[in-house]
Tab-separated table of C-alpha atoms in Angstrom:
chain	number	residue	atom	x	y	z
A	2	LEU	CA	66.809	0.307	55.811
A	3	SER	CA	67.086	0.369	59.622
A	4	GLY	CA	65.163	3.639	59.814
A	5	VAL	CA	62.314	2.113	57.819
A	6	PHE	CA	62.146	-0.846	60.199
A	7	ALA	CA	62.327	1.447	63.231
A	8	ARG	CA	59.452	3.594	61.972
A	9	PHE	CA	57.048	0.908	60.743
A	10	LEU	CA	57.921	-2.203	62.785
A	11	GLY	CA	58.888	-0.358	65.941
A	12	ARG	CA	62.082	-0.584	67.965
A	13	LYS	CA	61.257	-3.887	69.681
A	14	LYS	CA	60.278	-5.854	66.578
A	15	SER	CA	63.345	-4.552	64.745
A	16	LEU	CA	65.551	-5.971	67.519
A	17	ILE	CA	63.710	-9.293	67.288
A	18	LEU	CA	64.337	-9.284	63.521
A	19	ALA	CA	68.058	-8.616	64.021
A	20	GLY	CA	68.288	-11.402	66.608
A	21	PHE	CA	66.540	-13.815	64.250
A	22	LEU	CA	68.923	-12.979	61.407
A	23	PHE	CA	71.964	-13.368	63.675
A	24	ALA	CA	70.841	-16.769	64.957
A	25	SER	CA	69.527	-18.308	61.725
A	26	LEU	CA	72.363	-17.156	59.451
A	27	SER	CA	75.033	-18.208	61.959
A	28	LEU	CA	73.454	-21.655	62.143
A	29	VAL	CA	73.444	-21.947	58.337
A	30	SER	CA	77.086	-20.783	58.263
A	31	ALA	CA	77.994	-23.469	60.807
A	32	SER	CA	77.072	-26.125	58.243
A	33	LEU	CA	79.900	-24.790	56.001
A	34	PRO	CA	77.713	-24.425	52.881
A	35	ALA	CA	78.968	-23.566	49.393
A	36	ILE	CA	80.935	-20.314	49.250
A	37	GLY	CA	78.075	-18.476	47.521
A	38	ILE	CA	75.643	-19.355	50.314
A	39	LEU	CA	78.250	-18.559	52.968
A	40	SER	CA	78.859	-15.157	51.362
A	41	ALA	CA	75.106	-14.484	51.354
A	42	CYS	CA	75.002	-15.381	55.052
A	43	ARG	CA	77.868	-12.991	55.748
A	44	PHE	CA	75.984	-10.262	53.888
A	45	GLY	CA	72.879	-11.000	55.958
A	46	LEU	CA	74.865	-10.935	59.192
A	47	GLY	CA	76.291	-7.552	58.207
A	48	PHE	CA	72.740	-6.379	57.550
A	49	ALA	CA	71.739	-7.556	61.050
A	50	VAL	CA	74.709	-5.724	62.575
A	51	GLY	CA	73.593	-2.548	60.829
A	52	VAL	CA	70.047	-2.899	62.168
A	53	ALA	CA	71.169	-3.683	65.726
A	54	SER	CA	73.807	-0.930	65.886
A	55	PHE	CA	71.110	1.542	64.781
A	56	ILE	CA	68.196	0.326	66.917
A	57	VAL	CA	69.849	-0.304	70.291
A	58	PRO	CA	71.186	3.223	71.017
A	59	LEU	CA	67.959	4.685	69.631
A	60	TYR	CA	65.859	2.418	71.857
A	61	LEU	CA	67.934	3.168	74.957
A	62	SER	CA	67.815	6.936	74.429
A	63	GLU	CA	64.024	6.823	74.053
A	64	THR	CA	63.318	4.662	77.101
A	65	ALA	CA	65.909	5.780	79.679
A	66	PRO	CA	65.250	8.775	81.982
A	67	ALA	CA	67.427	11.808	81.187
A	68	SER	CA	69.424	11.358	84.421
A	69	ILE	CA	70.830	7.967	83.368
A	70	ARG	CA	70.463	8.131	79.573
A	71	GLY	CA	74.193	8.526	79.016
A	72	ALA	CA	75.028	5.662	81.360
A	73	MET	CA	72.602	3.409	79.490
A	74	GLY	CA	74.280	4.349	76.217
A	75	SER	CA	77.677	3.513	77.721
A	76	LEU	CA	76.287	0.180	78.869
A	77	PHE	CA	75.449	-0.554	75.214
A	78	GLN	CA	79.079	0.022	74.237
A	79	LEU	CA	80.272	-2.019	77.229
A	80	MET	CA	78.218	-5.001	76.103
A	81	ILE	CA	79.762	-4.698	72.626
A	82	THR	CA	83.267	-4.782	74.100
A	83	ILE	CA	82.368	-7.779	76.277
A	84	GLY	CA	81.044	-9.521	73.176
A	85	ILE	CA	84.244	-8.772	71.233
A	86	PHE	CA	86.307	-10.075	74.166
A	87	LEU	CA	84.295	-13.299	74.562
A	88	ILE	CA	84.396	-14.060	70.834
A	89	ALA	CA	88.142	-13.350	70.721
A	90	VAL	CA	88.785	-15.694	73.652
A	91	THR	CA	86.568	-18.490	72.345
A	92	ASN	CA	87.985	-18.224	68.811
A	93	VAL	CA	91.569	-18.374	70.083
A	94	PHE	CA	90.686	-21.405	72.222
A	95	ILE	CA	88.849	-23.183	69.379
A	96	ALA	CA	91.600	-22.455	66.837
A	97	ARG	CA	94.239	-23.869	69.189
A	98	ALA	CA	92.187	-26.872	70.298
A	99	PHE	CA	90.987	-27.901	66.829
A	100	GLU	CA	93.484	-27.494	63.995
A	101	ASN	CA	91.072	-28.888	61.411
A	102	PRO	CA	89.096	-25.907	60.012
A	103	HIS	CA	86.161	-28.207	59.201
A	104	VAL	CA	85.782	-28.610	62.960
A	105	ALA	CA	86.933	-25.183	64.160
A	106	LEU	CA	84.808	-23.009	61.854
A	107	PRO	CA	81.450	-24.651	62.659
A	108	LEU	CA	82.197	-24.337	66.372
A	109	MET	CA	82.976	-20.633	65.964
A	110	PHE	CA	79.677	-20.046	64.173
A	111	LEU	CA	77.763	-22.093	66.758
A	112	ILE	CA	79.141	-19.908	69.552
A	113	ILE	CA	77.785	-16.877	67.685
A	114	SER	CA	74.437	-18.654	67.331
A	115	LEU	CA	74.262	-19.205	71.084
A	116	PHE	CA	74.639	-15.494	71.849
A	117	SER	CA	72.265	-14.634	69.002
A	118	LEU	CA	69.532	-16.844	70.427
A	119	ILE	CA	69.878	-15.114	73.797
A	120	MET	CA	69.362	-11.780	72.033
A	121	PHE	CA	66.445	-13.112	69.979
A	122	PHE	CA	64.450	-14.543	72.879
A	123	GLY	CA	65.455	-11.727	75.232
A	124	SER	CA	64.050	-9.115	72.853
A	125	PHE	CA	60.551	-10.535	73.312
A	126	LYS	CA	60.687	-9.441	76.965
A	127	LEU	CA	61.448	-5.803	76.146
A	128	PRO	CA	58.778	-3.074	76.291
A	129	GLU	CA	58.301	-0.977	73.171
A	130	SER	CA	59.728	2.548	73.074
A	131	PRO	CA	57.159	4.969	74.565
A	132	ARG	CA	58.089	7.604	71.985
A	133	TRP	CA	57.383	5.218	69.118
A	134	LEU	CA	54.072	4.236	70.747
A	135	MET	CA	53.086	7.902	70.995
A	136	LEU	CA	54.095	8.356	67.369
A	137	LYS	CA	51.538	5.628	66.566
A	138	ASN	CA	48.803	7.237	68.750
A	139	ARG	CA	49.041	4.475	71.362
A	140	ARG	CA	49.090	6.725	74.428
A	141	ASP	CA	47.751	4.105	76.855
A	142	ASP	CA	50.469	1.647	75.860
A	143	ALA	CA	53.080	4.383	76.142
A	144	LYS	CA	51.814	5.267	79.608
A	145	LYS	CA	52.269	1.647	80.752
A	146	VAL	CA	55.907	1.724	79.620
A	147	VAL	CA	56.647	5.132	81.154
A	148	SER	CA	55.048	4.031	84.442
A	149	ARG	CA	57.678	1.273	84.643
A	150	ILE	CA	60.402	3.926	84.438
A	151	LEU	CA	58.973	6.867	86.413
A	152	VAL	CA	57.220	6.662	89.794
A	153	HIS	CA	54.994	9.699	90.323
A	154	ASP	CA	51.835	10.259	88.281
A	155	GLU	CA	52.713	13.911	87.614
A	156	ASP	CA	56.129	12.901	86.232
A	157	ILE	CA	54.500	10.289	84.000
A	158	GLU	CA	51.976	12.777	82.613
A	159	ARG	CA	54.653	15.434	82.121
A	160	GLU	CA	56.798	12.981	80.155
A	161	LEU	CA	53.872	11.925	77.961
A	162	ASN	CA	52.816	15.535	77.351
A	163	GLU	CA	56.366	16.542	76.357
A	164	ILE	CA	56.544	13.661	73.889
A	165	GLU	CA	53.103	14.560	72.548
A	166	ASP	CA	54.075	18.204	72.065
A	167	ALA	CA	57.244	17.173	70.255
A	168	ILE	CA	55.407	15.043	67.695
A	169	LYS	CA	52.143	16.973	67.361
A	170	SER	CA	53.117	18.940	64.274
A	171	ASP	CA	55.786	16.644	62.918
A	172	LYS	CA	54.418	13.112	62.871
A	173	GLY	CA	55.335	11.206	59.754
A	174	ALA	CA	57.767	13.796	58.389
A	175	GLY	CA	59.967	10.988	57.035
A	176	ILE	CA	62.900	11.607	54.713
A	177	GLY	CA	61.686	15.114	53.878
A	178	VAL	CA	62.849	16.321	57.293
A	179	ILE	CA	66.409	16.415	55.902
A	180	PHE	CA	65.525	19.575	53.975
A	181	LYS	CA	64.512	21.478	57.092
A	182	GLY	CA	67.312	23.862	58.052
A	183	TYR	CA	67.399	23.044	61.760
A	184	PHE	CA	67.561	19.310	61.019
A	185	PHE	CA	70.180	19.528	58.296
A	186	LYS	CA	72.692	21.284	60.545
A	187	ILE	CA	72.311	18.731	63.355
A	188	LEU	CA	72.574	15.945	60.760
A	189	ILE	CA	75.901	17.308	59.484
A	190	MET	CA	77.139	17.470	63.089
A	191	GLY	CA	76.172	13.811	63.653
A	192	VAL	CA	77.739	12.717	60.369
A	193	ILE	CA	81.083	14.365	61.156
A	194	LEU	CA	81.022	13.011	64.716
A	195	GLN	CA	80.624	9.452	63.412
A	196	MET	CA	83.309	10.052	60.786
A	197	PHE	CA	85.783	11.013	63.491
A	198	GLN	CA	84.820	8.006	65.620
A	199	GLN	CA	86.306	5.825	62.882
A	200	LEU	CA	89.045	8.158	61.594
A	201	VAL	CA	90.807	8.073	64.977
A	202	GLY	CA	91.665	4.480	64.039
A	203	ILE	CA	89.848	2.227	66.489
A	204	ASN	CA	88.750	-0.508	64.100
A	205	MET	CA	92.237	-0.883	62.675
A	206	MET	CA	93.484	-1.415	66.222
A	207	ILE	CA	90.748	-3.934	67.025
A	208	TYR	CA	90.850	-5.980	63.810
A	209	TYR	CA	94.529	-5.735	62.952
A	210	ALA	CA	96.189	-5.592	66.391
A	211	PRO	CA	97.839	-9.043	65.949
A	212	THR	CA	99.228	-7.926	62.565
A	213	ILE	CA	100.472	-4.592	63.924
A	214	PHE	CA	102.083	-6.241	66.955
A	215	GLY	CA	103.594	-8.784	64.557
A	216	TYR	CA	105.302	-5.961	62.651
A	217	ALA	CA	107.022	-5.111	65.944
A	218	GLY	CA	107.951	-8.720	66.661
A	219	MET	CA	105.202	-9.477	69.216
A	220	LYS	CA	103.065	-12.574	68.686
A	221	GLY	CA	100.974	-15.106	70.614
A	222	LEU	CA	98.203	-14.445	73.130
A	223	LEU	CA	99.613	-11.008	73.941
A	224	ALA	CA	99.092	-9.881	70.366
A	225	MET	CA	95.676	-11.523	69.968
A	226	LEU	CA	93.933	-10.661	73.231
A	227	THR	CA	95.475	-7.398	74.506
A	228	VAL	CA	93.171	-5.058	72.569
A	229	PRO	CA	89.810	-6.814	73.172
A	230	THR	CA	90.642	-7.290	76.858
A	231	VAL	CA	91.694	-3.690	77.456
A	232	ASN	CA	88.789	-2.394	75.366
A	233	MET	CA	86.326	-4.264	77.586
A	234	LEU	CA	87.873	-3.312	80.930
A	235	PHE	CA	88.257	0.377	80.169
A	236	THR	CA	84.662	0.813	79.001
A	237	PHE	CA	83.420	0.306	82.570
A	238	PRO	CA	84.499	3.804	83.746
A	239	ALA	CA	82.529	5.396	80.903
A	240	ILE	CA	79.224	4.321	82.478
A	241	LYS	CA	79.816	6.636	85.438
A	242	LEU	CA	81.914	9.343	83.788
A	243	VAL	CA	79.436	10.082	80.990
A	244	GLU	CA	76.911	11.358	83.575
A	245	LYS	CA	79.487	12.854	85.958
A	246	TRP	CA	81.697	14.673	83.446
A	247	GLY	CA	79.290	14.974	80.541
A	248	ARG	CA	79.585	13.912	76.909
A	249	LYS	CA	81.733	16.729	75.561
A	250	LYS	CA	84.420	16.666	78.247
A	251	LEU	CA	84.835	12.914	77.804
A	252	LEU	CA	85.225	13.346	74.048
A	253	TYR	CA	87.915	15.985	74.627
A	254	VAL	CA	89.811	13.777	77.079
A	255	GLY	CA	89.612	10.791	74.753
A	256	ALA	CA	90.867	12.773	71.766
A	257	VAL	CA	93.870	14.099	73.712
A	258	VAL	CA	94.786	10.649	75.050
A	259	MET	CA	94.471	9.036	71.616
A	260	MET	CA	96.486	11.785	69.937
A	261	ILE	CA	99.398	11.388	72.372
A	262	THR	CA	99.419	7.595	72.189
A	263	MET	CA	99.188	7.482	68.405
A	264	ILE	CA	102.200	9.781	68.178
A	265	ALA	CA	104.059	7.535	70.643
A	266	ALA	CA	103.159	4.399	68.638
A	267	GLY	CA	104.316	6.098	65.439
A	268	LEU	CA	107.626	7.029	67.048
A	269	ALA	CA	108.059	3.414	68.200
A	270	PHE	CA	107.803	2.259	64.591
A	271	VAL	CA	110.136	5.058	63.478
A	272	SER	CA	112.757	3.697	65.875
A	273	ILE	CA	112.226	0.175	64.495
A	274	GLY	CA	112.883	1.551	61.016
A	275	GLY	CA	113.316	-1.011	58.270
A	276	ILE	CA	114.161	-3.969	60.508
A	277	THR	CA	112.358	-7.052	59.188
A	278	ASP	CA	113.827	-9.699	61.493
A	279	PRO	CA	111.714	-9.633	64.709
A	280	SER	CA	114.655	-10.935	66.747
A	281	GLN	CA	116.610	-7.782	65.880
A	282	ILE	CA	113.962	-5.412	67.243
A	283	GLY	CA	114.900	-3.949	70.638
A	284	GLY	CA	112.753	-4.191	73.741
A	285	LEU	CA	112.073	-0.462	74.163
A	286	PRO	CA	110.028	0.028	70.940
A	287	LYS	CA	107.947	-3.024	71.840
A	288	ILE	CA	107.228	-1.702	75.326
A	289	VAL	CA	106.371	1.762	74.012
A	290	LEU	CA	104.055	0.292	71.360
A	291	LEU	CA	102.292	-2.016	73.824
A	292	ILE	CA	101.756	0.718	76.430
A	293	SER	CA	100.655	3.185	73.738
A	294	VAL	CA	98.053	0.758	72.388
A	295	ILE	CA	96.716	-0.021	75.869
A	296	ILE	CA	96.370	3.678	76.793
A	297	TYR	CA	94.929	4.446	73.328
A	298	ILE	CA	92.228	1.821	73.842
A	299	PHE	CA	91.534	3.327	77.266
A	300	GLY	CA	91.129	6.763	75.667
A	301	PHE	CA	88.676	5.438	73.090
A	302	ALA	CA	86.746	3.101	75.399
A	303	VAL	CA	85.839	5.809	77.920
A	304	SER	CA	84.977	8.417	75.310
A	305	TRP	CA	84.457	8.132	71.568
A	306	GLY	CA	83.417	4.472	71.739
A	307	PRO	CA	80.153	4.997	73.638
A	308	VAL	CA	79.719	8.775	73.548
A	309	ALA	CA	79.540	9.288	69.768
A	310	TRP	CA	76.602	6.867	69.645
A	311	ILE	CA	74.991	8.471	72.701
A	312	VAL	CA	75.123	11.993	71.262
A	313	CYS	CA	73.735	10.865	67.899
A	314	SER	CA	70.867	9.066	69.630
A	315	GLU	CA	70.020	12.223	71.614
A	316	VAL	CA	70.303	15.229	69.307
A	317	PHE	CA	67.836	14.440	66.513
A	318	PRO	CA	64.230	15.672	66.805
A	319	LEU	CA	61.675	12.899	67.138
A	320	GLU	CA	60.143	13.240	63.670
A	321	GLY	CA	63.537	12.684	62.057
A	322	ARG	CA	65.260	10.506	64.629
A	323	GLU	CA	65.128	7.361	62.492
A	324	VAL	CA	66.395	9.290	59.451
A	325	GLY	CA	69.220	10.937	61.397
A	326	MET	CA	70.292	7.716	63.087
A	327	THR	CA	70.099	5.850	59.777
A	328	ILE	CA	72.393	8.288	57.986
A	329	THR	CA	74.910	8.601	60.834
A	330	THR	CA	75.035	4.803	61.237
A	331	ILE	CA	75.670	4.426	57.493
A	332	VAL	CA	78.501	6.964	57.764
A	333	ASN	CA	80.034	5.148	60.745
A	334	TRP	CA	80.134	1.769	59.000
A	335	THR	CA	81.251	3.311	55.700
A	336	PHE	CA	84.269	4.920	57.315
A	337	ALA	CA	84.926	1.755	59.331
A	338	GLY	CA	85.164	-0.074	56.007
A	339	LEU	CA	87.402	2.600	54.493
A	340	VAL	CA	89.807	2.479	57.440
A	341	MET	CA	89.915	-1.326	57.577
A	342	GLY	CA	90.216	-1.645	53.810
A	343	ASN	CA	93.118	0.780	53.439
A	344	ALA	CA	95.081	0.939	56.708
A	345	LEU	CA	97.505	-1.953	56.129
A	346	SER	CA	98.169	-1.014	52.503
A	347	PHE	CA	98.794	2.591	53.639
A	348	MET	CA	101.352	1.283	56.134
A	349	ARG	CA	102.961	-0.808	53.416
A	350	ASP	CA	103.195	2.105	50.986
A	351	HIS	CA	104.225	4.856	53.410
A	352	GLY	CA	105.916	3.035	56.278
A	353	ASN	CA	104.503	1.393	59.407
A	354	ALA	CA	104.686	4.636	61.396
A	355	SER	CA	102.677	6.686	58.902
A	356	ILE	CA	99.159	5.554	59.760
A	357	PHE	CA	99.594	6.392	63.454
A	358	PHE	CA	100.535	9.988	62.679
A	359	VAL	CA	97.498	10.223	60.369
A	360	PHE	CA	95.209	9.059	63.194
A	361	ALA	CA	96.851	11.556	65.565
A	362	GLY	CA	96.076	14.308	63.054
A	363	PHE	CA	92.407	13.305	62.966
A	364	CYS	CA	92.364	13.457	66.784
A	365	VAL	CA	93.488	17.092	66.569
A	366	LEU	CA	90.803	17.896	63.989
A	367	SER	CA	88.169	16.198	66.155
A	368	MET	CA	89.042	18.500	69.067
A	369	LEU	CA	88.521	21.585	66.894
A	370	PHE	CA	85.189	20.160	65.747
A	371	LEU	CA	84.119	19.504	69.344
A	372	LYS	CA	84.926	23.035	70.418
A	373	PHE	CA	82.785	24.788	67.843
A	374	PHE	CA	79.938	22.440	66.884
A	375	VAL	CA	79.131	19.717	69.447
A	376	PRO	CA	76.654	20.439	72.289
A	377	GLU	CA	76.742	19.062	75.818
A	378	THR	CA	73.616	16.890	76.213
A	379	LYS	CA	74.091	15.707	79.797
A	380	GLY	CA	70.951	15.863	81.966
A	381	ILE	CA	68.657	17.564	79.435
A	382	THR	CA	65.502	15.914	78.112
A	383	LEU	CA	65.268	14.946	74.466
A	384	GLU	CA	62.270	17.230	74.098
A	385	LYS	CA	64.190	20.259	75.491
A	386	LEU	CA	67.055	19.550	73.061
A	387	GLU	CA	64.548	19.446	70.228
A	388	SER	CA	62.920	22.695	71.352
A	389	ASN	CA	66.290	24.487	71.475
A	390	LEU	CA	67.239	23.153	68.042
A	391	LYS	CA	64.013	24.378	66.440
A	392	ALA	CA	64.386	27.754	68.185
A	393	GLY	CA	67.587	28.330	66.200
A	394	ILE	CA	69.990	28.106	69.131
A	395	ALA	CA	73.597	27.473	68.044
A	396	LEU	CA	74.656	23.818	67.990
A	397	ASN	CA	77.295	24.406	70.621
A	398	ASP	CA	74.638	25.757	73.044
A	399	LEU	CA	71.787	23.293	72.510
A	400	GLY	CA	72.224	21.658	75.920
A	401	LYS	CA	72.149	24.916	77.881
C-alpha cells in the first residue's frame, strides 16, 4: 500500500503517517495490553516500517541533486544502523537494570516512542518532493522546493523542464506500467537486486548474532553489541564511496568481502564440529568467527546495505516509480522474513556451518548478476536514466 500513499498523499504526508503510527502504537504497546491488542500493534508497527522503508529512499532520490544523490541514500542507511545500535544499547541496559519484564518492556517501548515522535514532528518541516508536485501540476510549489536545492535560475528551470518532459505522456500510468516492456525489465532487475540484499544473510547476522556467537561459546556484551556497533561504524565510509567509486563497484567489493568472510565463518564452525560444551571450544575458531563477522558486516555496510536501496530508488521511470519501489520493497521484506524464519532451523538440520556456505554461494551469484544486468547510476540524472531506459538501451549500459 506504500505506493498508493506515495501517489495520492505525497511523500511528505506518507512520512508523517508512518511517524504517527510508530509513535501511537509504541505508546499503546508500552501499556502492556492484552496479547491480541499487542499483536495488532506489532502488525501496525510492521506496516509503518514498510511505509517508511519505501518512502524515505524514494523521497531522497527525488529531492537530492544528482551529484550527491547516492550519498543521501547512504545517509538513510547510516541512520538505520545508528537506530539499530541505539536500540540495542538501550535494550541491553534496560534488560540488565530491570529484571522485571513488567518494568523493562514498557521502558523499551517508550524509548521507541521517543524516537518516533522526533520523526513525526520532524516530518512536518520537510518540503514535498518536487517530482510529486509536478506530477500533481503544482509547478510553482515544485519551483520553490527546487530553488532551495539549486542556486541558478537556469539550473532550476532546466530541472523543472526535465521533470515535466518525463511525466508529460505518462502521468497517472499506475499499475498498468508493469506491462510496458521497458519497465518490466527494470522491475525484474530491482526485484533480483533486493532478493540478493537479503540472501547474502545480513538479517540473520543482525537478529541472531547473539545466538550464533553462543553456538561458538561467546556470550555477553560481545555477542549482543558487536554486530550493531560494527554495522553502524562501517556505514560511514559508504557516504563518500558511493559517489567516488560508484554504485556497481561498491556492490562488487561488498559481494567479494562477504563471500570470503562467510566461507571463513563456515570453516570456523566446521572446526568446532559437534562440540556442545562451550568450554571445550578452542580460541582459534572463536577468533576466526568474530573477525569474519566484523569484516562481513563491513562488506555489507559499505555496499549492499545502502546501495541496493539507492539503485532501486533511481532506476524506475517517474510514472512507475511508486509501483517499482512498492514491489521491490515487498520483495526485500519477504526475503528478510524467509531468511529469518528458516536460518536457525537450517543450521540445526544441516549443521552450523551450512548456512554460511549457502550465503557465500548467493554472494557469487550476485556478482554474476551485477556483471550482466545492473547499471552504474552515479552522477546521471533520473530523467536521463529514464530516457535511456525507454530508448531500449541495455540495462547494463543505462548510466552511460
